[in-house]
mmCIF file with all atom_site columns, C-alpha atoms in Angstrom:
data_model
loop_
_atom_site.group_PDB
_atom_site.id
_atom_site.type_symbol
_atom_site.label_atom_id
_atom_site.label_alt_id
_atom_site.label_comp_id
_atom_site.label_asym_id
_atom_site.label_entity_id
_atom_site.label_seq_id
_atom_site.pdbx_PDB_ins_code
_atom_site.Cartn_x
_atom_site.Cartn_y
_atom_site.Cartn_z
_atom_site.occupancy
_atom_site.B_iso_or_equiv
_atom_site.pdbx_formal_charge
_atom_site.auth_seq_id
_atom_site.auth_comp_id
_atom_site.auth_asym_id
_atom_site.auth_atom_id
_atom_site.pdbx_PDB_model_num
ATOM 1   C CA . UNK A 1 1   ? 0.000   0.000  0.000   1.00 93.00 ? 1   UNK A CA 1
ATOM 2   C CA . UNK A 1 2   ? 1.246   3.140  -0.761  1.00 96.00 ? 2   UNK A CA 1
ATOM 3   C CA . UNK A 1 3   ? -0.131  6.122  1.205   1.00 97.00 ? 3   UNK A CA 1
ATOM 4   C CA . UNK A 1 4   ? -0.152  10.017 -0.496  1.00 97.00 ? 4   UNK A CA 1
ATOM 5   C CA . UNK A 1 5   ? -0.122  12.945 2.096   1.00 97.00 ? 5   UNK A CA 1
ATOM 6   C CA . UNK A 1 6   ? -2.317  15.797 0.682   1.00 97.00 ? 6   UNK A CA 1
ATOM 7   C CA . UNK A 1 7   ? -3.962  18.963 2.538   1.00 95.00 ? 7   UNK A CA 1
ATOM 8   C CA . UNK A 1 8   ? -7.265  19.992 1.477   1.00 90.00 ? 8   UNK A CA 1
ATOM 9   C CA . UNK A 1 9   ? -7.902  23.787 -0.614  1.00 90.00 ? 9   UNK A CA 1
ATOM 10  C CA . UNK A 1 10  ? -5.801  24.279 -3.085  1.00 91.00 ? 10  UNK A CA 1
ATOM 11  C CA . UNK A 1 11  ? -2.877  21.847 -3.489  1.00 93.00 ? 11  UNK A CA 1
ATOM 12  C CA . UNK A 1 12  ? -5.526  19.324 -3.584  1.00 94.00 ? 12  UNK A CA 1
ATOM 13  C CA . UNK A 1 13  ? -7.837  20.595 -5.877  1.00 93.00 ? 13  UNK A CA 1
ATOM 14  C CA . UNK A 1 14  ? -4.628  21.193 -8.257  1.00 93.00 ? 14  UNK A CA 1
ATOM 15  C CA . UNK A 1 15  ? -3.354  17.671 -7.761  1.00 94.00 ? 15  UNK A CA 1
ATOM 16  C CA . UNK A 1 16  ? -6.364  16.335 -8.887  1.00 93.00 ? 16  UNK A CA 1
ATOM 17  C CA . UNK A 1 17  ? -6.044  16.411 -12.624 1.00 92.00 ? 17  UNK A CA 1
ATOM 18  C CA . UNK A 1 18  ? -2.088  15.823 -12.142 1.00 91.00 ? 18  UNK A CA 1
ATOM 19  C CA . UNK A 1 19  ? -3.057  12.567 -10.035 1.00 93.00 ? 19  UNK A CA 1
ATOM 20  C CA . UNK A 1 20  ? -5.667  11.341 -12.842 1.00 92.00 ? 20  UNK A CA 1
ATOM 21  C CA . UNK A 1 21  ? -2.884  12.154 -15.840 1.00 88.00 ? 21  UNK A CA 1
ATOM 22  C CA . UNK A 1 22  ? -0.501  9.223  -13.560 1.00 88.00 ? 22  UNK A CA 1
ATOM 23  C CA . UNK A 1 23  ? -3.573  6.889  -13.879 1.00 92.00 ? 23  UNK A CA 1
ATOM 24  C CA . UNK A 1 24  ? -5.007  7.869  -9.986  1.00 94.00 ? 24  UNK A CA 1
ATOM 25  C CA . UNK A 1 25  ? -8.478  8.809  -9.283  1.00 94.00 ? 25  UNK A CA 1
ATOM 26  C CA . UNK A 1 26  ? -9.156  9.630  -6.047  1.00 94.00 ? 26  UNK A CA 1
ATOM 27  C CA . UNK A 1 27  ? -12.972 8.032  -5.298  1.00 92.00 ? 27  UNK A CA 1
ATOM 28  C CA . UNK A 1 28  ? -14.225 10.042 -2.449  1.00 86.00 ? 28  UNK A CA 1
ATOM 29  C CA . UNK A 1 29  ? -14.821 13.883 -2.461  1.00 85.00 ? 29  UNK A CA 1
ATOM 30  C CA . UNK A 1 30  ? -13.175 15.487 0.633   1.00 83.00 ? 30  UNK A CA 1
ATOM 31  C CA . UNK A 1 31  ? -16.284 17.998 0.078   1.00 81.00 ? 31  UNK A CA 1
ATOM 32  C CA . UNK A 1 32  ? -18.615 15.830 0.659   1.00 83.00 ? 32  UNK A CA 1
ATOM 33  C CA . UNK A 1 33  ? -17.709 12.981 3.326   1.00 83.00 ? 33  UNK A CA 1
ATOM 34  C CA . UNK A 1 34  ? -15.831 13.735 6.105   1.00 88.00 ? 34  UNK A CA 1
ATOM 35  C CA . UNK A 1 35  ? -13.445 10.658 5.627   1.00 91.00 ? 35  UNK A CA 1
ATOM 36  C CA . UNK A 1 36  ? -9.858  11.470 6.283   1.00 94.00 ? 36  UNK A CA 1
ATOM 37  C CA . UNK A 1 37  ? -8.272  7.985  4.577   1.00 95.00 ? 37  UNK A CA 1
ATOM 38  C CA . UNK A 1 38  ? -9.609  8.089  0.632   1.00 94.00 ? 38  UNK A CA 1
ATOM 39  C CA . UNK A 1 39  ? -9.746  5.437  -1.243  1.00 93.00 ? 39  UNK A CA 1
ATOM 40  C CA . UNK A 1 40  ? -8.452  5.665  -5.054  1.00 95.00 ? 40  UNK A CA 1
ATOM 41  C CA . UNK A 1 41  ? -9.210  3.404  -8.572  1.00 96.00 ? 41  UNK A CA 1
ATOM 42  C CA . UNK A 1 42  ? -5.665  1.887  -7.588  1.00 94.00 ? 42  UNK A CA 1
ATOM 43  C CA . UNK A 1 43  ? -5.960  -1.078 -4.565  1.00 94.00 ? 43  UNK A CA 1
ATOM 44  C CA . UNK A 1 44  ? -2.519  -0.095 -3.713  1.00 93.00 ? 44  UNK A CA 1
ATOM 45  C CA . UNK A 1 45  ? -2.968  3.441  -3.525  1.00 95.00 ? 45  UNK A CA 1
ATOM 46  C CA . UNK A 1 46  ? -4.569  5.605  -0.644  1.00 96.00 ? 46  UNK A CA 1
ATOM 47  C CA . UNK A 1 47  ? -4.760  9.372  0.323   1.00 97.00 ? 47  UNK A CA 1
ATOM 48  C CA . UNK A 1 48  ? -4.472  11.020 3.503   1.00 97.00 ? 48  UNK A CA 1
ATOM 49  C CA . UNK A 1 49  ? -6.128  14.045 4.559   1.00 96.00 ? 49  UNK A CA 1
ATOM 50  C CA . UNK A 1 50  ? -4.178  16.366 7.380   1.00 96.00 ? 50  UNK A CA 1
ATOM 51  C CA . UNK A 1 51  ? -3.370  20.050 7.424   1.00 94.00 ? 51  UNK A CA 1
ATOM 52  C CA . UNK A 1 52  ? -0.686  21.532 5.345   1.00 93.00 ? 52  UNK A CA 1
ATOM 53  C CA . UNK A 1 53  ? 1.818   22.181 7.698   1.00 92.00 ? 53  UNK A CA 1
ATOM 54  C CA . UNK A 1 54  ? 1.513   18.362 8.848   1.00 95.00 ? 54  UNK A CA 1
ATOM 55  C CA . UNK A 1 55  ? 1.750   16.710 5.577   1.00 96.00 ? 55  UNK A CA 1
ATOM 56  C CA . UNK A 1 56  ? 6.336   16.778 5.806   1.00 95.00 ? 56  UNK A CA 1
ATOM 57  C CA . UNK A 1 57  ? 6.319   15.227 9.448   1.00 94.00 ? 57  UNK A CA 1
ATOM 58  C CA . UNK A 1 58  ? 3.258   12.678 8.414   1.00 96.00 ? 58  UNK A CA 1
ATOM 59  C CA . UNK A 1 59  ? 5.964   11.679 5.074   1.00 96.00 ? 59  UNK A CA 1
ATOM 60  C CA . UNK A 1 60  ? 8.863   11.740 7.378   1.00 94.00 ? 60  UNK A CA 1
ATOM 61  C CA . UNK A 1 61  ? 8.009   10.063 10.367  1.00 94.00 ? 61  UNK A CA 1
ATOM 62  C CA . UNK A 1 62  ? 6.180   7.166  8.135   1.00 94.00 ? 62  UNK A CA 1
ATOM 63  C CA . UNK A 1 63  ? 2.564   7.774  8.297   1.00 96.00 ? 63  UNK A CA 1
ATOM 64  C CA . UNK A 1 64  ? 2.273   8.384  4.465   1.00 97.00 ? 64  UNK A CA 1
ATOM 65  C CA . UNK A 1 65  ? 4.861   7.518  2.143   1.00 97.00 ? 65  UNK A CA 1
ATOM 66  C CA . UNK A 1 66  ? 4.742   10.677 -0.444  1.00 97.00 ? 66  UNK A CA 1
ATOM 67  C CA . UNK A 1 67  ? 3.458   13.854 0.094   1.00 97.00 ? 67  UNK A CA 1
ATOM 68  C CA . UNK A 1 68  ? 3.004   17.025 -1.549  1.00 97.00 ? 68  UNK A CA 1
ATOM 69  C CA . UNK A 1 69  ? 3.168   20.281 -0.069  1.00 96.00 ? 69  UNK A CA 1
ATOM 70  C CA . UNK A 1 70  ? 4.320   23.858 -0.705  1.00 95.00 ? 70  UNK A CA 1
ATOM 71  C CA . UNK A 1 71  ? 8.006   24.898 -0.986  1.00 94.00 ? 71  UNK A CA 1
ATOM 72  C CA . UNK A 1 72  ? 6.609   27.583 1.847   1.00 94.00 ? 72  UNK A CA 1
ATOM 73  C CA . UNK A 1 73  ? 5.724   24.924 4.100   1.00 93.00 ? 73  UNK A CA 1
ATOM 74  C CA . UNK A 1 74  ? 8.985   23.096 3.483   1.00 93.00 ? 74  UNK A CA 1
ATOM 75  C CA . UNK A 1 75  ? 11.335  25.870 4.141   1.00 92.00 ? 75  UNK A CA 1
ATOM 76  C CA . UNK A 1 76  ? 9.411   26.977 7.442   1.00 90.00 ? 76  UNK A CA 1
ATOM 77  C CA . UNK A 1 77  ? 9.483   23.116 8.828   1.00 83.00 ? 77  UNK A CA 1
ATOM 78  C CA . UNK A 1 78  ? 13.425  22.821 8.037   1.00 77.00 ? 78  UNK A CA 1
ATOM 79  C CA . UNK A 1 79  ? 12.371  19.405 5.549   1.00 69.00 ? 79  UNK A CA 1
ATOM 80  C CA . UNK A 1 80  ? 14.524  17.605 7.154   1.00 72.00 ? 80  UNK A CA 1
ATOM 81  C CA . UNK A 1 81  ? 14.913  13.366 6.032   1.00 80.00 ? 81  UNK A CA 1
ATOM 82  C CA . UNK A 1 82  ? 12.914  13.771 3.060   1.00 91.00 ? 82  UNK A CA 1
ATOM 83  C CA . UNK A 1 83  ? 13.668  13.272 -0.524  1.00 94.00 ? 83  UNK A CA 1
ATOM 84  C CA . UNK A 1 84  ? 12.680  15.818 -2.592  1.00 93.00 ? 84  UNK A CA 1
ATOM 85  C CA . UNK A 1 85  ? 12.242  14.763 -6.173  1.00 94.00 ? 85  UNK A CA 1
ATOM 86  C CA . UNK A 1 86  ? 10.229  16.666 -7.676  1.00 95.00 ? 86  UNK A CA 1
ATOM 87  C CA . UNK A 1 87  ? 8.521   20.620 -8.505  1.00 96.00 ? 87  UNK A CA 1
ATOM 88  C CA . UNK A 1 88  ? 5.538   20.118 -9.332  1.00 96.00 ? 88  UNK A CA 1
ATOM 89  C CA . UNK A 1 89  ? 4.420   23.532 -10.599 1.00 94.00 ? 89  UNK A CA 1
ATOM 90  C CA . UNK A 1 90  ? 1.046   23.427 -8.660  1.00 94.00 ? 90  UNK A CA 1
ATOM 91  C CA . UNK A 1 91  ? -0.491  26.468 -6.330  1.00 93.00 ? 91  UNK A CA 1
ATOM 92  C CA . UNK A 1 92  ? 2.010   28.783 -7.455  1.00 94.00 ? 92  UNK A CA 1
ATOM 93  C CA . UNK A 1 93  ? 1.784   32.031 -5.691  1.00 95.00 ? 93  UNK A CA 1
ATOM 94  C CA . UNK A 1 94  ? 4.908   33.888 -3.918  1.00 97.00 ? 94  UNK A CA 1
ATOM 95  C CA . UNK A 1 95  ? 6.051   35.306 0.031   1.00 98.00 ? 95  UNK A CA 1
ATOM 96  C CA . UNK A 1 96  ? 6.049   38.771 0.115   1.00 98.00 ? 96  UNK A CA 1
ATOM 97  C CA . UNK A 1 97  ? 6.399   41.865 2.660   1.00 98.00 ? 97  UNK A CA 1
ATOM 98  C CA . UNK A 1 98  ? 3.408   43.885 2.505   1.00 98.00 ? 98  UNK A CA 1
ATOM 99  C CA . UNK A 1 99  ? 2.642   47.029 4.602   1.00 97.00 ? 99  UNK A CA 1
ATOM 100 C CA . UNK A 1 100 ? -0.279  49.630 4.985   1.00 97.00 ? 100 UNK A CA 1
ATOM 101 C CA . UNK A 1 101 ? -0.413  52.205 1.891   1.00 96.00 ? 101 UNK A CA 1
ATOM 102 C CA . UNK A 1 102 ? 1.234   55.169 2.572   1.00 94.00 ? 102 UNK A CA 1
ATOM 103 C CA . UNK A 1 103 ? 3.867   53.831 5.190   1.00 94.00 ? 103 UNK A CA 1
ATOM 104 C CA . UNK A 1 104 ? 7.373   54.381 4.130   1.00 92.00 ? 104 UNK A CA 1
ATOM 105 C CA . UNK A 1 105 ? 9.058   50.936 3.381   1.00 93.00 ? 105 UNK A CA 1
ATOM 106 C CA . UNK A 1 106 ? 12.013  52.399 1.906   1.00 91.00 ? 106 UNK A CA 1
ATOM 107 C CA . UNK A 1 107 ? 12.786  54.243 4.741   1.00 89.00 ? 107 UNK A CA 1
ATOM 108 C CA . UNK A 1 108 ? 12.012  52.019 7.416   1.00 88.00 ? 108 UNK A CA 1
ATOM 109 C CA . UNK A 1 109 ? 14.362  48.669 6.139   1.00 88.00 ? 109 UNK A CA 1
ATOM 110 C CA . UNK A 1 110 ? 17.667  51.016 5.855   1.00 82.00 ? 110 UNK A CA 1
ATOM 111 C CA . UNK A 1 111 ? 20.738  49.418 7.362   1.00 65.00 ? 111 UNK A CA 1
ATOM 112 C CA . UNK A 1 112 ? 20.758  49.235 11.125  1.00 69.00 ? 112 UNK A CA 1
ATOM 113 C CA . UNK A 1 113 ? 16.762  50.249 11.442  1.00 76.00 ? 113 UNK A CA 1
ATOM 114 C CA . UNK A 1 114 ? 14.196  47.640 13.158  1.00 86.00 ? 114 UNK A CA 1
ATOM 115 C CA . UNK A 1 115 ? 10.851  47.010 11.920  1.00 93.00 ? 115 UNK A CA 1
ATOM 116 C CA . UNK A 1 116 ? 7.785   44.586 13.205  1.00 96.00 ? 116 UNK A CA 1
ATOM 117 C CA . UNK A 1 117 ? 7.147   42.032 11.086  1.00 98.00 ? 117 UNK A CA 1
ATOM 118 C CA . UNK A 1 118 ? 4.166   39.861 11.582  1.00 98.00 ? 118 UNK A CA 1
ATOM 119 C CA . UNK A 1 119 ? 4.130   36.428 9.828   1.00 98.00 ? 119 UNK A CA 1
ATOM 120 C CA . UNK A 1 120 ? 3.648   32.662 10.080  1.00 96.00 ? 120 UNK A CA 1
ATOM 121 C CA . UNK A 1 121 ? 6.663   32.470 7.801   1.00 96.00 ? 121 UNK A CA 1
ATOM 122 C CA . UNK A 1 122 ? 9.109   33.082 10.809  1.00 96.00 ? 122 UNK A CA 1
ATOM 123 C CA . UNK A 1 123 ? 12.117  31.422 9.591   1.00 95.00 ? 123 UNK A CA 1
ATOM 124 C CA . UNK A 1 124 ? 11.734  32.544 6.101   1.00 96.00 ? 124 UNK A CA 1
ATOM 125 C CA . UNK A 1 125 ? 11.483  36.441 7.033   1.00 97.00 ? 125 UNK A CA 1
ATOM 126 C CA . UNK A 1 126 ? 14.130  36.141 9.525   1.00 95.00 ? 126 UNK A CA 1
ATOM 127 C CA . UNK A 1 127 ? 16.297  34.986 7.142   1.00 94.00 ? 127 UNK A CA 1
ATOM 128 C CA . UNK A 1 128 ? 14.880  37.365 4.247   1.00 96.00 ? 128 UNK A CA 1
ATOM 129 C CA . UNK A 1 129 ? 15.894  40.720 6.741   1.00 94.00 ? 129 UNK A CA 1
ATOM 130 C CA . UNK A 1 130 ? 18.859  39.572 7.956   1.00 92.00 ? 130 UNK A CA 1
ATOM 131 C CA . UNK A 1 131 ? 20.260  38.905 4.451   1.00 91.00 ? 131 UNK A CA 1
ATOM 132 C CA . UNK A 1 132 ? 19.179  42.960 4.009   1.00 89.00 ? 132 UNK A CA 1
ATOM 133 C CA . UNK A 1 133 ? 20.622  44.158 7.409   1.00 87.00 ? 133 UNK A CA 1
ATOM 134 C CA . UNK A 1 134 ? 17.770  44.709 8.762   1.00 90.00 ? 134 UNK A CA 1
ATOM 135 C CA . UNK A 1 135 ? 16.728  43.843 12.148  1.00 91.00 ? 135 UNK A CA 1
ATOM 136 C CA . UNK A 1 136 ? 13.165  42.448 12.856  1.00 94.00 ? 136 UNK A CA 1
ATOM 137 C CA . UNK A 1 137 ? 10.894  41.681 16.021  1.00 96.00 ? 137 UNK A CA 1
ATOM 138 C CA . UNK A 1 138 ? 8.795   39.271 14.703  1.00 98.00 ? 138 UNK A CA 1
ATOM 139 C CA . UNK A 1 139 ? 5.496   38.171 15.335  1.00 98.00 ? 139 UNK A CA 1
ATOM 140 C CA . UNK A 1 140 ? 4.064   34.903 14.885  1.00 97.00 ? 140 UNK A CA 1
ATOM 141 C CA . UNK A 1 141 ? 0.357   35.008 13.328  1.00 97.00 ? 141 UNK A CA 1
ATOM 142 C CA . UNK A 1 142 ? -1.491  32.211 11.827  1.00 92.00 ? 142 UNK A CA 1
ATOM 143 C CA . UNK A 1 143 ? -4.295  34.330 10.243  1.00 89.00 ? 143 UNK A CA 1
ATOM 144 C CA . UNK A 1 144 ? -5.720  36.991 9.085   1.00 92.00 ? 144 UNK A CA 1
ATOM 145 C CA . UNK A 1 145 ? -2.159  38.729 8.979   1.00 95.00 ? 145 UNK A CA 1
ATOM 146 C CA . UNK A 1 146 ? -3.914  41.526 7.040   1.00 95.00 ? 146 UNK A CA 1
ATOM 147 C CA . UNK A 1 147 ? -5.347  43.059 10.457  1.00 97.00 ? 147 UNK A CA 1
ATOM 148 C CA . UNK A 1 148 ? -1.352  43.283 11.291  1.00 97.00 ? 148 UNK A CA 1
ATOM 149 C CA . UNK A 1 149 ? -0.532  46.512 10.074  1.00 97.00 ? 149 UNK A CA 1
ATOM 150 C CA . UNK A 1 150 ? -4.118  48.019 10.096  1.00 96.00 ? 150 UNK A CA 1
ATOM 151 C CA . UNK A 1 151 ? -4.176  47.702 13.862  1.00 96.00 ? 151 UNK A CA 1
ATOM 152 C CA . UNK A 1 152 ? -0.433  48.721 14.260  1.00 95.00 ? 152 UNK A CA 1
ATOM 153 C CA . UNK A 1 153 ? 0.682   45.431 15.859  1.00 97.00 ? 153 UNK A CA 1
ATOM 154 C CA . UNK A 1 154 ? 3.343   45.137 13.007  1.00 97.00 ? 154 UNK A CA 1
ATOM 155 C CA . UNK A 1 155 ? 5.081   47.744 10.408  1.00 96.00 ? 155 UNK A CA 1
ATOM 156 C CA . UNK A 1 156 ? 4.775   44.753 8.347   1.00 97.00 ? 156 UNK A CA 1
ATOM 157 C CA . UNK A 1 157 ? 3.380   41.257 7.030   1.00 98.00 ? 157 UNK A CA 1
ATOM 158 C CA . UNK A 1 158 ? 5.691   38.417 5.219   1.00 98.00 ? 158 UNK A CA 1
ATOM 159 C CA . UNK A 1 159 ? 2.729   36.055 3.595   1.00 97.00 ? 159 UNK A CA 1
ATOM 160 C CA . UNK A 1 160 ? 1.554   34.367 0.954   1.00 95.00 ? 160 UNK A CA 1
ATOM 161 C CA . UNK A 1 161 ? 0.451   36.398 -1.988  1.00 96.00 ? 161 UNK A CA 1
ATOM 162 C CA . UNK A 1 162 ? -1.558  34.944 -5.366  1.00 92.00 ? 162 UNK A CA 1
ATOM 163 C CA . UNK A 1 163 ? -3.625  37.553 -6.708  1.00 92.00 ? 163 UNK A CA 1
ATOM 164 C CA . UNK A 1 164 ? -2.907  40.057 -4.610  1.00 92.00 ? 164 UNK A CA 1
ATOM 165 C CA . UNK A 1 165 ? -6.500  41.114 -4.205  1.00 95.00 ? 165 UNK A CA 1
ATOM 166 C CA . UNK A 1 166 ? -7.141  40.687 -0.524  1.00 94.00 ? 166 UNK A CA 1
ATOM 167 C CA . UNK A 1 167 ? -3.949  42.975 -0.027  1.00 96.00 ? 167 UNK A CA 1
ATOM 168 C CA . UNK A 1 168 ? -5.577  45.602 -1.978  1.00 96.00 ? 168 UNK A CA 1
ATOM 169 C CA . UNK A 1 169 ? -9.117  44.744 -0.424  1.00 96.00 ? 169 UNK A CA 1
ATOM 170 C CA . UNK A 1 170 ? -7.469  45.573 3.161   1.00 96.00 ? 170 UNK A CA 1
ATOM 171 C CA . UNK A 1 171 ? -5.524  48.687 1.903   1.00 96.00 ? 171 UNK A CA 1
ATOM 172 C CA . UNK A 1 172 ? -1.852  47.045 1.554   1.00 97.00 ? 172 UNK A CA 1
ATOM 173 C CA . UNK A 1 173 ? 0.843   47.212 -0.993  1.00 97.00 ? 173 UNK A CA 1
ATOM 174 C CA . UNK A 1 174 ? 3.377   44.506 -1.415  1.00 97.00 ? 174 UNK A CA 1
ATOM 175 C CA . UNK A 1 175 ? 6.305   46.228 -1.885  1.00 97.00 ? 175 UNK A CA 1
ATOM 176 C CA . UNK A 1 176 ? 9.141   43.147 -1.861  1.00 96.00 ? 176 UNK A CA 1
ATOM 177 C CA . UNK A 1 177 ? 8.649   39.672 -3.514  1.00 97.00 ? 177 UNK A CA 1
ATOM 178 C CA . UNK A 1 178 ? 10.688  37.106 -1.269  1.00 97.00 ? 178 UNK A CA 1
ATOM 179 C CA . UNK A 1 179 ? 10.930  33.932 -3.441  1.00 97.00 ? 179 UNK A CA 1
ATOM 180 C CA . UNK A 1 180 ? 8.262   32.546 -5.489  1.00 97.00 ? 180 UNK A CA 1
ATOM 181 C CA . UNK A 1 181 ? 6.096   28.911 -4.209  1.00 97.00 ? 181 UNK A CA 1
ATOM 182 C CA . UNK A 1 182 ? 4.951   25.935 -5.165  1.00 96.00 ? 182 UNK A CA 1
ATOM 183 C CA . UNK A 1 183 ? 4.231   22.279 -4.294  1.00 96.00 ? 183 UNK A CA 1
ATOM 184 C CA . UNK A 1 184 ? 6.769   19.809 -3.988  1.00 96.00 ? 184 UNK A CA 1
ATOM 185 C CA . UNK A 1 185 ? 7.062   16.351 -4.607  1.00 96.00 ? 185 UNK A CA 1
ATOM 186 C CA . UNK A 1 186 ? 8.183   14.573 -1.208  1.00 97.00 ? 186 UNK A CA 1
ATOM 187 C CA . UNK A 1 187 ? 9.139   11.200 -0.283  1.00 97.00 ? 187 UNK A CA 1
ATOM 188 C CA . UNK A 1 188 ? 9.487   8.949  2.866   1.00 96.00 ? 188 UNK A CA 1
ATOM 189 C CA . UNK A 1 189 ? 13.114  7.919  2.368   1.00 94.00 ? 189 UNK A CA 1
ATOM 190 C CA . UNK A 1 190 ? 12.633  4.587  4.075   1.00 95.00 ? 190 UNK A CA 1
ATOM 191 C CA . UNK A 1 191 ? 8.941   3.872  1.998   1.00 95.00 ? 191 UNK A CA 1
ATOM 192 C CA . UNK A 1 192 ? 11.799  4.634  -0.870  1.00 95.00 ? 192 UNK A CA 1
ATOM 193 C CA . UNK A 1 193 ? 14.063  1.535  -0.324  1.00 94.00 ? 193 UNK A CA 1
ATOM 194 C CA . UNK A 1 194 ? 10.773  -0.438 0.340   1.00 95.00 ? 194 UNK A CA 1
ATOM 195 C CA . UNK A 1 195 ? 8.836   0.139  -1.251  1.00 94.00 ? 195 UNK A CA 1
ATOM 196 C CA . UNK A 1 196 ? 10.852  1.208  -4.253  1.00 94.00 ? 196 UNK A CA 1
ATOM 197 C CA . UNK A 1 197 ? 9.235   -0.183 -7.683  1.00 94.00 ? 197 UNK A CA 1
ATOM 198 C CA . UNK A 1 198 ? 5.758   1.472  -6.762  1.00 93.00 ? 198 UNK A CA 1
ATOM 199 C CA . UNK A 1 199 ? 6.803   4.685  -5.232  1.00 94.00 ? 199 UNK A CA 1
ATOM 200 C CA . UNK A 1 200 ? 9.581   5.040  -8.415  1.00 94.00 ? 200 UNK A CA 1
ATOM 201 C CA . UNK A 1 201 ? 6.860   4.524  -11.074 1.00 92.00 ? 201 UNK A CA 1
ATOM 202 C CA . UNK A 1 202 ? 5.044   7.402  -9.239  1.00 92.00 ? 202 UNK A CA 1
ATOM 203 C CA . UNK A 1 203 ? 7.521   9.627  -8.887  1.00 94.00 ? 203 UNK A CA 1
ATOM 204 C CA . UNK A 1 204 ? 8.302   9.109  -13.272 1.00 94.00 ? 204 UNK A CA 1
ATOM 205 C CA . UNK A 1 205 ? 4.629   9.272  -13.787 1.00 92.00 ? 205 UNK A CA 1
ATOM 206 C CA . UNK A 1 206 ? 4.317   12.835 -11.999 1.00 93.00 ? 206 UNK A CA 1
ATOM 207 C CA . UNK A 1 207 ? 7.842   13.766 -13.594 1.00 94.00 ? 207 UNK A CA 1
ATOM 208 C CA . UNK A 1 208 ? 6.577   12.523 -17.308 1.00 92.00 ? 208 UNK A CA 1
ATOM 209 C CA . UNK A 1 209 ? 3.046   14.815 -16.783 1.00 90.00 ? 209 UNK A CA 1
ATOM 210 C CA . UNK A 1 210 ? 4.857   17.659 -15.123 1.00 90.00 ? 210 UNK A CA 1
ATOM 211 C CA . UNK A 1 211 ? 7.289   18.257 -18.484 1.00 86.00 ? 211 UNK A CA 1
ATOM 212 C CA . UNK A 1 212 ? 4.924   17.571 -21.379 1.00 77.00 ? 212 UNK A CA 1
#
C-alpha cells in the first residue's frame, strides 16, 4: 500500500487532474464525506487528509509515504529526512512583505533600522531581513495577517500572496517579492528503499506529466 499525504484547498484541488494524468483517481470527495483515509481506482494506492503544515512530518516520520506540499511549508518546517524529487508547478503564488499604503518601506528597512514584522513564515522572514541588514521583532500570526498593520501590531506582514486582491481589499501594498512557491514532490526515504518499484513509477509518472 502506498499512502499520499495531501492537505485539502488548493494543493488538492490542483493535484487532482495531475493525479488522474498518472492513472489515480481519487474516489471520495473530501467535500462531501468527512473521511480522512480516501480510497483511489488503484488497490494499492490511498490518500491522507491532514493540514498543510503536517503533511512533511506525516511523510517523514512514516505515516504516508509521499506527500506534496508547498516549498513555503517546506522551508518553514526545516524538511529535514525527506527526498525531494520533484517541482511540481502546482499552487504557485509567492512570500512577500506587505505594509499599509502610505507607510514608508524604503525608509524604514535602511541598514541598522528595526521594523515589526508579523508572519507565520518566521524562519523565512528572519532569514529574508537579515540577508538585508535589517533587524526584525517578529510576530508569529497564523491568520488573518492583514489586520497586522491596520491595527499597528506590526510595520509589516511576510505572507503568501496569489492575486494580490485581498492585499488591496485591506488597503496594503506589497512592496518586496521574497521567493516565489509551489508544491513539492516529497518522499518517505525509508517507503523509498521499500517500497521502491511502486513509489519510483510514481515519482516518473508525476515527472513525465509535469514536463509535457
Amino acid at each position: 500500500m502506498i499512502t499520499l499525504a495531501l492537505s485539502k484547498g488548493r494543493i488538492f484541488d490542483d493535484i487532482l487532474p495531475l493525479l488522474r494524468t498518472v492513472g489515480i483517481e481519487v474516489l471520495d470527495d473530501p467535500d462531501k464525506s468527512r473521511k480522512l483515509i480516501l480510497d483511489t481506482n488503484q488497490p494499492d494506492v490511498r490518500v491522507v487528509l491532514v493540514r498543510a503544515t503536517d503533511v512533511p512530518t506525516y511523510v517523514q516520520y512514516g505515516g504516508a509515504d509521499i506527500g506534496v506540499v508547498g516549498k513555503d511549508t517546506l522551508l518553514e518546517s526545516g524538511n529535514q529526512g525527506l527526498y525531494q524529487p520533484l517541482d511540481l508547478q502546482i499552487a504557485k503564488c509567492r512570500i512577500s512583505v506587505a505594509v499599509r499604503e502610505g507607510f514608508d518601506y524604503t525608509a524604514a528597512v535602511k541598514q541598522g533600522s528595526r521594523l515589526t514584522v508579523a508572519t507565520k513564515y518566521v524562519a523565512i522572514a528572519r532569514e529574508f531581513f537579515a540577508s538585508k541588514g535589517v533587524h526584525v521583532d517578529l510576530i508569529k500570526l497564523y491568520g488573518s495577517m492583514e489586520l497586522a498593520p491596520l491595527t499597528g501590531l506590526a510595520d509589516a506582514i511576510v505572507d503568501l500572496v496569489s492575486t494580490g486582491n485581498t492585499l488591496k481589499a485591506n488597503h496594503l501594498v506589497e512592496v518586496e517579492r521574497i521567493m516565489d512557491i509551489s508544491s513539492h514532490l516529497v518522499v518517505n526515504q525509508t517507503a523509498l528503499k521499500l517500497k521502491q518499484a511502486p513509489i519510483r513509477r510514481i515519482i516518473d509518472a508525476f515527472s513525465a506529466a509535469v514536463n509535457k
